[in-house]
Coordinates of C-alpha atoms in Angstrom, one line a residue:
X1 CA -110.8 78.7 148.2
X2 CA -111.3 81.3 146.2
X3 CA -111.0 81.2 142.2
X4 CA -109.2 84.2 141.7
X5 CA -107.1 82.5 139.2
X6 CA -110.1 83.2 136.6
X7 CA -111.8 86.3 138.1
X8 CA -114.8 83.8 138.9
X9 CA -116.6 84.6 142.2
X10 CA -116.4 81.7 145.5
X11 CA -118.7 79.2 144.4
X12 CA -121.4 80.0 147.0
X13 CA -124.6 81.3 147.4
X14 CA -126.7 78.8 147.1
X15 CA -130.2 78.9 145.1
X16 CA -131.7 75.9 145.1
X17 CA -135.2 76.8 145.7
X18 CA -136.9 73.5 148.4
X19 CA -140.3 71.7 148.4
X20 CA -141.7 72.3 151.6
X21 CA -144.8 70.5 153.0
X22 CA -148.0 73.0 153.6
X23 CA -148.9 75.1 156.3
X24 CA -150.0 73.2 159.2
X25 CA -148.7 69.6 158.0
X26 CA -148.6 67.2 160.5
X27 CA -146.7 63.8 159.2
X28 CA -148.5 61.5 162.0
X29 CA -151.5 62.8 160.1
X30 CA -151.0 63.9 156.5
X31 CA -148.3 60.6 155.6
X32 CA -149.4 57.2 155.9
X33 CA -149.8 55.7 159.9
X34 CA -146.9 54.0 160.6
X35 CA -144.6 56.0 158.1
X36 CA -142.5 57.9 159.8
X37 CA -141.1 55.2 162.1
X38 CA -139.8 53.4 158.8
X39 CA -138.8 57.2 157.8
X40 CA -136.6 58.3 161.0
X41 CA -134.5 55.3 161.6
X42 CA -133.2 56.2 157.6
X43 CA -133.0 60.0 157.8
X44 CA -131.0 60.2 160.9
X45 CA -127.6 58.6 159.4
X46 CA -128.3 59.0 155.3
X47 CA -129.2 62.8 156.1
X48 CA -126.3 63.9 156.9
X49 CA -124.1 61.5 154.7
X50 CA -126.2 63.7 151.4
X51 CA -125.2 67.3 152.6
X52 CA -121.9 66.0 152.9
X53 CA -121.8 64.5 149.8
X54 CA -123.4 67.8 148.0
X55 CA -120.9 69.9 150.2
X56 CA -117.9 67.5 148.5
X57 CA -119.2 68.8 145.1
X58 CA -118.7 72.2 145.9
X59 CA -115.3 71.4 146.4
X60 CA -115.1 70.0 143.1
X61 CA -116.6 72.2 141.2
X62 CA -113.9 74.8 143.2
X63 CA -111.1 73.2 141.8
X64 CA -112.0 72.7 138.9
X65 CA -112.5 76.3 138.4
X66 CA -108.8 76.8 139.9
X67 CA -107.5 74.5 137.3
X68 CA -107.8 71.1 139.4
X69 CA -109.5 69.5 136.2
X70 CA -112.0 66.1 136.5
X71 CA -109.6 63.4 134.7
X72 CA -109.0 60.1 134.6
X73 CA -107.1 58.3 137.6
X74 CA -105.4 55.0 137.8
X75 CA -108.4 52.4 138.5
X76 CA -108.6 51.0 141.6
X77 CA -108.2 47.1 142.9
X78 CA -111.8 46.8 143.1
X79 CA -112.4 47.6 139.1
X80 CA -108.8 45.7 137.8
X81 CA -110.5 42.2 138.1
X82 CA -113.0 40.0 136.2
X83 CA -116.4 41.3 137.7
X84 CA -119.4 41.3 136.1
X85 CA -123.0 42.0 136.4
X86 CA -125.7 39.5 136.1
X87 CA -128.3 41.2 133.6
X88 CA -132.0 40.4 134.7
X89 CA -134.4 39.0 132.2
X90 CA -137.0 41.1 133.2
X91 CA -134.9 43.8 131.6
X92 CA -133.1 42.2 129.1
X93 CA -134.3 44.3 126.3
X94 CA -135.0 48.3 127.0
X95 CA -133.9 49.5 123.2
X96 CA -136.7 52.2 123.8
X97 CA -137.4 53.8 127.5
X98 CA -139.8 56.3 127.2
X99 CA -139.9 59.0 130.0
X100 CA -142.8 61.5 131.1
X101 CA -143.6 62.8 134.6
X102 CA -145.4 60.8 137.1
X103 CA -147.4 63.6 138.3
X104 CA -149.9 62.9 134.8
X105 CA -151.9 59.6 135.1
X106 CA -153.1 60.2 131.1
X107 CA -149.7 60.3 130.2
X108 CA -148.1 57.4 132.5
X109 CA -150.9 55.3 130.9
X110 CA -149.8 56.2 127.4
X111 CA -146.5 55.3 127.9
X112 CA -147.0 52.9 129.1
X113 CA -149.6 51.3 126.7
X114 CA -147.3 52.9 123.9
X115 CA -145.2 49.6 123.4
X116 CA -142.1 50.8 124.5
X117 CA -139.9 48.0 125.9
X118 CA -139.3 50.6 129.2
X119 CA -140.7 53.5 130.4
X120 CA -139.5 55.9 133.4
X121 CA -141.9 58.0 135.7
X122 CA -140.6 60.6 136.5
X123 CA -140.3 62.9 140.0
X124 CA -137.6 65.0 138.6
X125 CA -136.6 66.9 136.1
X126 CA -140.1 67.2 134.6
X127 CA -142.3 67.4 137.5
X128 CA -142.7 70.9 139.2
X129 CA -141.1 70.2 142.7
X130 CA -143.8 71.2 145.2
X131 CA -145.4 69.0 147.8
X132 CA -149.0 68.3 145.6
X133 CA -147.3 67.3 142.7
X134 CA -145.0 64.8 144.7
X135 CA -147.7 63.3 146.6
X136 CA -149.5 63.2 143.1
X137 CA -146.7 61.4 141.2
X138 CA -145.6 58.5 144.0
X139 CA -149.4 57.5 144.1
X140 CA -149.4 57.3 140.2
X141 CA -145.9 55.3 139.9
X142 CA -147.4 52.8 142.7
X143 CA -150.7 52.8 140.9
X144 CA -148.8 51.7 137.8
X145 CA -146.2 49.3 139.4
X146 CA -149.9 47.5 140.5
X147 CA -151.3 48.0 136.8
X148 CA -154.4 49.9 138.5
X149 CA -154.2 53.5 137.1
X150 CA -156.5 54.6 134.8
X151 CA -157.4 58.2 133.3
X152 CA -161.0 58.8 131.7
X153 CA -160.7 59.7 127.9
X154 CA -162.9 62.3 127.9
X155 CA -163.2 62.3 124.2
X156 CA -163.9 59.1 124.0
X157 CA -166.4 58.9 126.9
X158 CA -164.3 56.2 128.6
X159 CA -161.4 55.2 131.3
X160 CA -158.6 53.9 130.2
X161 CA -156.4 51.5 132.2
X162 CA -152.7 50.0 131.6
X163 CA -153.2 47.0 129.3
X164 CA -151.5 43.9 130.4
X165 CA -147.4 43.6 128.7
X166 CA -143.8 43.2 129.5
X167 CA -142.8 46.9 130.1
X168 CA -140.3 47.8 132.6
X169 CA -140.9 49.9 135.0
X170 CA -138.6 52.5 136.1
X171 CA -139.3 55.1 138.5
X172 CA -137.0 58.7 138.8
X173 CA -136.6 60.1 142.5
X174 CA -134.9 63.1 142.8
X175 CA -131.5 63.9 142.9
X176 CA -129.0 64.3 146.2
X177 CA -128.6 67.9 145.0
X178 CA -132.2 68.8 146.4
X179 CA -133.5 68.3 150.2
X180 CA -137.1 67.8 151.5
X181 CA -138.5 70.2 154.1
X182 CA -141.1 70.1 156.5
X183 CA -141.0 66.8 157.0
X184 CA -139.0 66.2 160.3
X185 CA -139.7 69.1 162.3
X186 CA -137.0 71.8 162.5
X187 CA -134.9 69.8 160.0
X188 CA -135.3 69.4 156.4
X189 CA -134.2 65.6 155.1
X190 CA -132.8 64.6 151.8
X191 CA -135.2 64.6 148.8
X192 CA -133.6 61.3 147.1
X193 CA -134.7 59.8 150.6
X194 CA -137.7 60.6 150.9
X195 CA -138.8 59.4 147.8
X196 CA -137.4 56.2 148.2
X197 CA -139.1 55.5 151.4
X198 CA -142.4 56.6 150.9
X199 CA -142.4 54.7 147.4
X200 CA -141.0 51.4 149.3
X201 CA -143.3 52.2 152.1
X202 CA -146.5 51.4 149.7
X203 CA -144.6 48.5 147.6
X204 CA -145.7 45.0 147.6
X205 CA -143.2 43.2 146.3
X206 CA -146.6 40.5 145.2
X207 CA -148.2 43.1 143.2
X208 CA -145.1 43.5 141.0
X209 CA -143.9 42.1 138.3
X210 CA -140.8 43.0 138.5
X211 CA -138.1 44.0 141.3
X212 CA -138.6 48.1 142.5
X213 CA -136.7 49.5 139.7
X214 CA -135.3 52.8 140.6
X215 CA -133.5 55.8 138.4
X216 CA -130.5 57.7 139.4
X217 CA -129.9 61.1 138.5
X218 CA -127.6 64.0 138.9
X219 CA -124.7 61.8 140.6
X220 CA -121.0 63.1 140.5
X221 CA -118.7 60.8 142.2
X222 CA -118.2 56.8 142.6
X223 CA -118.6 58.3 146.1
X224 CA -122.1 58.7 145.8
X225 CA -122.7 55.3 145.0
X226 CA -122.2 54.1 148.2
X227 CA -125.1 56.7 149.3
X228 CA -127.6 54.4 146.8
X229 CA -126.4 51.4 147.7
X230 CA -126.8 51.8 151.4
X231 CA -130.6 53.4 151.4
X232 CA -131.3 50.4 149.1
X233 CA -130.1 47.8 151.1
X234 CA -131.4 49.4 154.6
X235 CA -134.7 49.4 153.3
X236 CA -135.0 46.3 152.0
X237 CA -134.1 45.4 155.7
X238 CA -136.6 47.4 156.9
X239 CA -139.1 46.3 154.8
X240 CA -138.1 42.4 154.9
X241 CA -137.2 42.7 151.4
X242 CA -134.7 40.4 150.0
X243 CA -130.5 41.7 149.3
X244 CA -131.1 42.6 145.6
X245 CA -134.8 43.8 145.3
X246 CA -134.4 47.2 144.7
X247 CA -132.4 47.2 141.4
X248 CA -131.1 50.7 139.5
X249 CA -130.1 52.4 136.8
X250 CA -127.8 55.4 136.8
X251 CA -127.9 59.0 134.2
X252 CA -124.3 59.8 134.4
X253 CA -125.3 63.8 133.2
X254 CA -122.1 65.4 135.7
X255 CA -118.5 65.4 133.8
X256 CA -116.9 64.5 136.9
X257 CA -118.6 61.1 137.0
X258 CA -117.6 60.2 133.1
X259 CA -114.2 59.8 134.9
X260 CA -115.9 57.1 137.5
X261 CA -118.2 55.3 135.8
X262 CA -116.8 51.8 136.1
X263 CA -116.2 53.2 140.1
X264 CA -119.9 53.7 139.8
X265 CA -120.9 50.5 138.6
X266 CA -118.9 48.4 140.7
X267 CA -119.8 50.6 144.2
X268 CA -123.5 49.7 143.2
X269 CA -123.4 46.0 141.6
X270 CA -125.7 44.1 143.6
X271 CA -128.4 46.6 142.6
X272 CA -127.6 47.9 139.4
X273 CA -128.1 46.8 136.0
X274 CA -126.8 50.2 133.5
X275 CA -126.0 53.2 133.3
X276 CA -127.6 56.2 130.7
X277 CA -125.8 59.1 128.8
X278 CA -128.1 62.5 129.9
X279 CA -126.3 64.2 128.0
X280 CA -127.8 67.6 127.9
X281 CA -127.8 67.9 131.4
X282 CA -123.9 66.4 131.2
X283 CA -123.0 69.2 128.5
X284 CA -124.4 71.7 130.9
X285 CA -122.1 70.5 133.3
X286 CA -119.3 70.2 131.2
X287 CA -119.2 73.9 130.5
X288 CA -119.5 75.3 134.1
X289 CA -116.4 72.7 135.0
X290 CA -114.7 74.8 132.0
X291 CA -116.4 78.0 132.8
X292 CA -113.4 79.9 132.7
X293 CA -112.1 78.8 129.1
X294 CA -113.0 80.2 126.0
X295 CA -113.1 77.3 124.4
X296 CA -115.7 76.1 125.5
X297 CA -118.6 78.6 124.5
X298 CA -121.3 76.6 122.7
X299 CA -124.2 77.4 120.0
X300 CA -127.6 76.9 121.1
X301 CA -127.8 72.7 121.6
X302 CA -130.6 72.4 119.3
X303 CA -127.8 73.4 116.4
X304 CA -125.0 71.0 117.9
X305 CA -124.4 67.6 116.2
X306 CA -125.3 64.7 117.9
X307 CA -122.1 62.8 117.0
X308 CA -119.6 65.8 118.3
X309 CA -116.6 65.0 119.7
X310 CA -117.3 65.2 123.5
X311 CA -120.3 63.7 123.2
X312 CA -119.3 60.4 120.9
X313 CA -116.3 59.9 122.9
X314 CA -117.9 59.6 126.1
X315 CA -120.5 57.4 124.5
X316 CA -118.0 54.8 123.4
X317 CA -116.0 54.8 126.8
X318 CA -119.7 54.3 128.2
X319 CA -120.4 51.2 126.1
X320 CA -117.3 49.9 126.6
X321 CA -117.5 50.1 130.5
X322 CA -120.8 49.1 130.9
X323 CA -120.7 46.3 128.7
X324 CA -117.3 44.9 130.0
X325 CA -119.4 44.8 132.6
X326 CA -122.0 42.8 132.4
X327 CA -124.2 46.3 132.1
X328 CA -127.1 48.0 129.8
X329 CA -125.5 51.1 127.9
X330 CA -128.6 53.0 127.5
X331 CA -128.2 56.4 125.0
X332 CA -130.0 60.0 125.3
X333 CA -133.1 62.4 124.6
X334 CA -133.3 63.8 121.1
X335 CA -135.0 67.0 121.8
X336 CA -137.0 67.7 118.9
X337 CA -140.9 66.9 119.3
X338 CA -143.0 64.8 116.3
X339 CA -146.0 66.7 115.5
X340 CA -149.2 65.4 114.5
X341 CA -150.7 68.6 113.5
X342 CA -147.5 69.6 111.1
X343 CA -146.2 66.9 108.8
X344 CA -143.5 68.5 107.9
X345 CA -141.9 69.2 110.8
X346 CA -143.2 66.1 112.1
X347 CA -141.0 64.0 108.9
X348 CA -138.3 66.4 109.9
X349 CA -138.6 65.3 114.0
X350 CA -138.2 61.7 113.3
X351 CA -135.7 62.0 110.4
X352 CA -133.3 63.8 113.5
X353 CA -134.8 61.0 115.9
X354 CA -134.0 58.3 113.6
X355 CA -130.6 59.5 112.8
X356 CA -129.6 59.9 116.5
X357 CA -130.8 56.6 117.6
X358 CA -129.3 54.9 114.7
X359 CA -125.7 56.7 115.6
X360 CA -125.9 55.8 118.9
X361 CA -126.7 51.5 118.1
X362 CA -123.7 52.1 116.1
X363 CA -121.7 53.1 119.0
X364 CA -122.9 49.9 120.5
X365 CA -125.4 51.5 122.8
X366 CA -128.3 49.3 124.1
X367 CA -130.9 51.5 123.6
X368 CA -132.3 55.0 124.3
X369 CA -134.8 57.7 125.5
X370 CA -137.6 58.9 124.1
X371 CA -141.0 61.2 125.3
X372 CA -143.7 60.7 123.2
X373 CA -145.0 57.5 121.6
X374 CA -144.6 58.6 118.3
X375 CA -141.5 58.1 118.7
X376 CA -140.8 54.3 119.5
X377 CA -141.3 52.5 116.6
X378 CA -138.6 54.7 115.3
X379 CA -136.2 53.9 118.0
X380 CA -136.8 51.0 118.8
X381 CA -135.7 49.8 115.6
X382 CA -132.6 51.0 115.7
X383 CA -131.2 48.8 118.1
X384 CA -130.7 45.5 117.5
X385 CA -132.9 43.1 120.3
X386 CA -132.8 42.3 122.9
X387 CA -129.1 44.5 123.3
X388 CA -125.5 44.5 122.8
X389 CA -124.1 43.1 125.0
X390 CA -122.4 40.1 122.7
X391 CA -120.9 43.0 120.9
X392 CA -117.5 43.8 121.0
X393 CA -116.4 47.1 121.7
X394 CA -115.4 50.2 119.8
X395 CA -113.2 51.8 122.1
X396 CA -109.5 52.1 121.3
X397 CA -108.4 54.3 124.2
X398 CA -109.7 53.3 127.6
X399 CA -108.5 57.1 128.9
X400 CA -109.7 59.1 126.2
X401 CA -110.0 63.0 126.2
X402 CA -113.6 63.9 127.9
X403 CA -112.8 67.8 126.5
X404 CA -112.2 67.8 123.1
X405 CA -111.8 71.8 122.5
X406 CA -115.4 72.0 120.5
X407 CA -114.6 74.1 117.6
X408 CA -116.5 73.9 114.4
X409 CA -119.5 73.7 116.3
X410 CA -122.8 75.3 115.9
X411 CA -124.2 77.8 112.8
X412 CA -122.6 81.0 111.9
X413 CA -119.4 82.5 111.5
X414 CA -116.8 81.7 114.1
X415 CA -114.2 84.2 115.8
X416 CA -111.1 82.5 116.6
X417 CA -113.0 78.8 116.2
X418 CA -115.8 79.9 118.6
X419 CA -119.6 80.1 117.2
X420 CA -120.9 83.7 117.7
X421 CA -124.1 82.0 116.7
X422 CA -126.3 80.1 119.4
X423 CA -128.3 82.0 122.2
X424 CA -131.8 83.0 120.9
X425 CA -133.6 79.9 121.2
X426 CA -132.3 79.8 125.0
X427 CA -133.5 84.0 125.3
X428 CA -136.8 83.1 123.2
X429 CA -137.7 80.3 125.7
X430 CA -136.3 82.6 128.7
X431 CA -138.8 85.3 127.7
X432 CA -141.7 82.8 127.5
X433 CA -141.0 81.6 130.4
X434 CA -139.7 83.9 132.9
X435 CA -139.6 82.2 135.4
X436 CA -139.2 78.4 134.9
X437 CA -142.0 75.8 133.1
X438 CA -145.4 76.4 133.9
X439 CA -147.2 74.0 137.3
X440 CA -146.8 70.9 135.4
X441 CA -143.2 71.0 134.8
X442 CA -142.9 70.2 131.1
X443 CA -143.6 71.3 128.0
X444 CA -143.2 71.8 124.4
X445 CA -142.1 75.5 122.9
X446 CA -140.7 75.7 119.3
X447 CA -141.1 72.0 119.2
X448 CA -138.3 71.2 121.9
X449 CA -138.8 69.3 125.1
X450 CA -138.2 71.5 127.6
X451 CA -138.0 70.1 131.1
X452 CA -137.4 72.0 134.2
X453 CA -134.1 71.3 133.7
X454 CA -134.1 73.4 130.3
X455 CA -133.7 76.9 132.2
X456 CA -130.6 75.4 134.2
X457 CA -128.9 74.6 131.1
X458 CA -129.7 77.5 128.9
X459 CA -128.2 79.4 132.1
X460 CA -125.3 78.0 132.5
X461 CA -124.9 78.5 128.8
X462 CA -125.8 81.8 128.4
X463 CA -123.5 82.4 131.8
X464 CA -120.4 81.0 129.9
X465 CA -121.4 82.8 127.0
X466 CA -121.2 86.4 128.9
X467 CA -118.4 85.8 130.9
X468 CA -116.3 85.3 128.1
X469 CA -118.2 88.4 126.3
X470 CA -118.8 87.0 122.9
X471 CA -121.9 88.3 121.2
X472 CA -125.4 86.5 120.6
X473 CA -126.9 87.1 117.8
X474 CA -130.4 86.1 117.5
X475 CA -132.2 85.2 114.5
X476 CA -132.8 88.3 112.7
X477 CA -129.2 88.9 113.6
X478 CA -130.0 92.0 115.5
X479 CA -128.4 91.9 118.5
X480 CA -125.5 94.2 120.8
X481 CA -124.3 91.5 123.0
X482 CA -125.7 90.1 125.8
X483 CA -129.1 91.9 125.3
X484 CA -131.0 88.2 125.3
X485 CA -129.5 88.2 128.9
X486 CA -130.1 91.8 130.0
X487 CA -132.9 91.7 133.0
X488 CA -133.7 87.5 133.1
X489 CA -133.6 86.6 136.8
X490 CA -132.4 82.3 136.9
X491 CA -134.1 80.6 140.2
X492 CA -134.0 77.2 138.7
X493 CA -132.9 74.2 140.9
X494 CA -129.1 73.4 140.3
X495 CA -129.2 76.7 138.6
X496 CA -125.3 77.7 138.4
X497 CA -126.0 82.0 138.4
X498 CA -128.8 84.5 138.4
X499 CA -128.4 87.4 135.8
X500 CA -129.8 90.4 136.8
X501 CA -128.4 93.2 134.9
X502 CA -125.6 94.5 132.1
X503 CA -123.5 93.2 132.8
X504 CA -124.4 90.4 134.9
X505 CA -123.7 89.8 138.2
X506 CA -121.8 86.4 138.5
X507 CA -123.3 84.8 141.6
X508 CA -121.9 81.1 141.1
X509 CA -123.3 78.0 142.7
X510 CA -122.6 74.7 142.2
X511 CA -124.4 73.4 138.9
X512 CA -125.7 70.3 140.8
X513 CA -125.1 72.1 144.9
X514 CA -126.2 71.3 147.9
X515 CA -129.4 72.3 149.5
X516 CA -129.8 75.9 151.7

């Protein structure tokens, strides 16, 4: 297909970088003995399925750019009956799930000791997608699950370990859009599958305080839930675990999935316990699927209200779907970080956090994400304990419009209802880290959380503004249109474009496209 109706190039030219093993890698020597006997029988059926699902994402995006937008569909028989998910006791209270990169042992221990009822250890957005960081992250996850991870506190000359608590530990593996090279000779494999299999290989159920809990990222359809369901089942069988030992939550961070949440829960009903609104990635996906529409030119994400209609309607729908089916509904991340050095900034950051989480609680959500221990008390305090599953839904429309035009959003004087202000924050982040964030994969810039997905969100954001030829004003008011993007190159995972010159070459890829 070619998107001639909107004048965009065909969705192709994938830019997803791929994680490769080091030179001289030998799986029989460099991976646990016997691991490949577990992995290869999984790789053969599941990697081709992963690649087929990733290719379908391109078709859906291409169709959207040609006018066939994601939409509500008549529900199937599987979601019209009275089925419900039984929520296990160990995850009833998830009022705050603190998240951070799994390869940072000190951060992992501090998160687990923070008092947060849930902690998500990340192998995806917040961590560099490299072999060394991946193996370190998985080793830290296994040690954390067994309660034996420590770090050296050099300031106090002591070793700090994990304190006993009831915290639920989640592990986020890489998504279906990524592949892993070098593990299987002459072939790539699903990065999701490799991460899951290597964690499962190390896990001994008797050493865990609750079942293995996985966070699923970047899903784009209910059909993809069947892939995860079948992989979980195959791993449970291969490891001799009882059915349902692997439990999961899933992020709703793509626009197509917003219309298929109930079907997604149904397909994973033997494993899943909740959904999470990953709103910054969702916003980038929403922009991407409406790239040809001038109504969807948005300002910097930190100027967008937390209760803007395109977020608020999805929040309400997600709560309605989850609670009718007995699943948790978890809110998103607040990007503004607190500061222990700047009292004024700290007060502002915590005030933003409180307002944001109170809004999510008022919508009926059961908890949210944070990324800093100082945020835990305020975040937890906004949500009723242990959850709001017994609360009635506030939804008045089961099939709401999930693409309400974002008029009047952001700062500056609107032109035809579209904000003209709103690119300088992204440009400043990109100019500071033109090829992405440092090797640790995440960091703070301008007191905002800048995970590895931030350049991706920024690139689709800037591409949209450039394509629609709107001005992008800098903080000092200086700025011919598009000046901020001139010469910047973007090559982050899932990145939709590469910006090379003015006017840029809009060589589009799927937002969560398949691997090369």
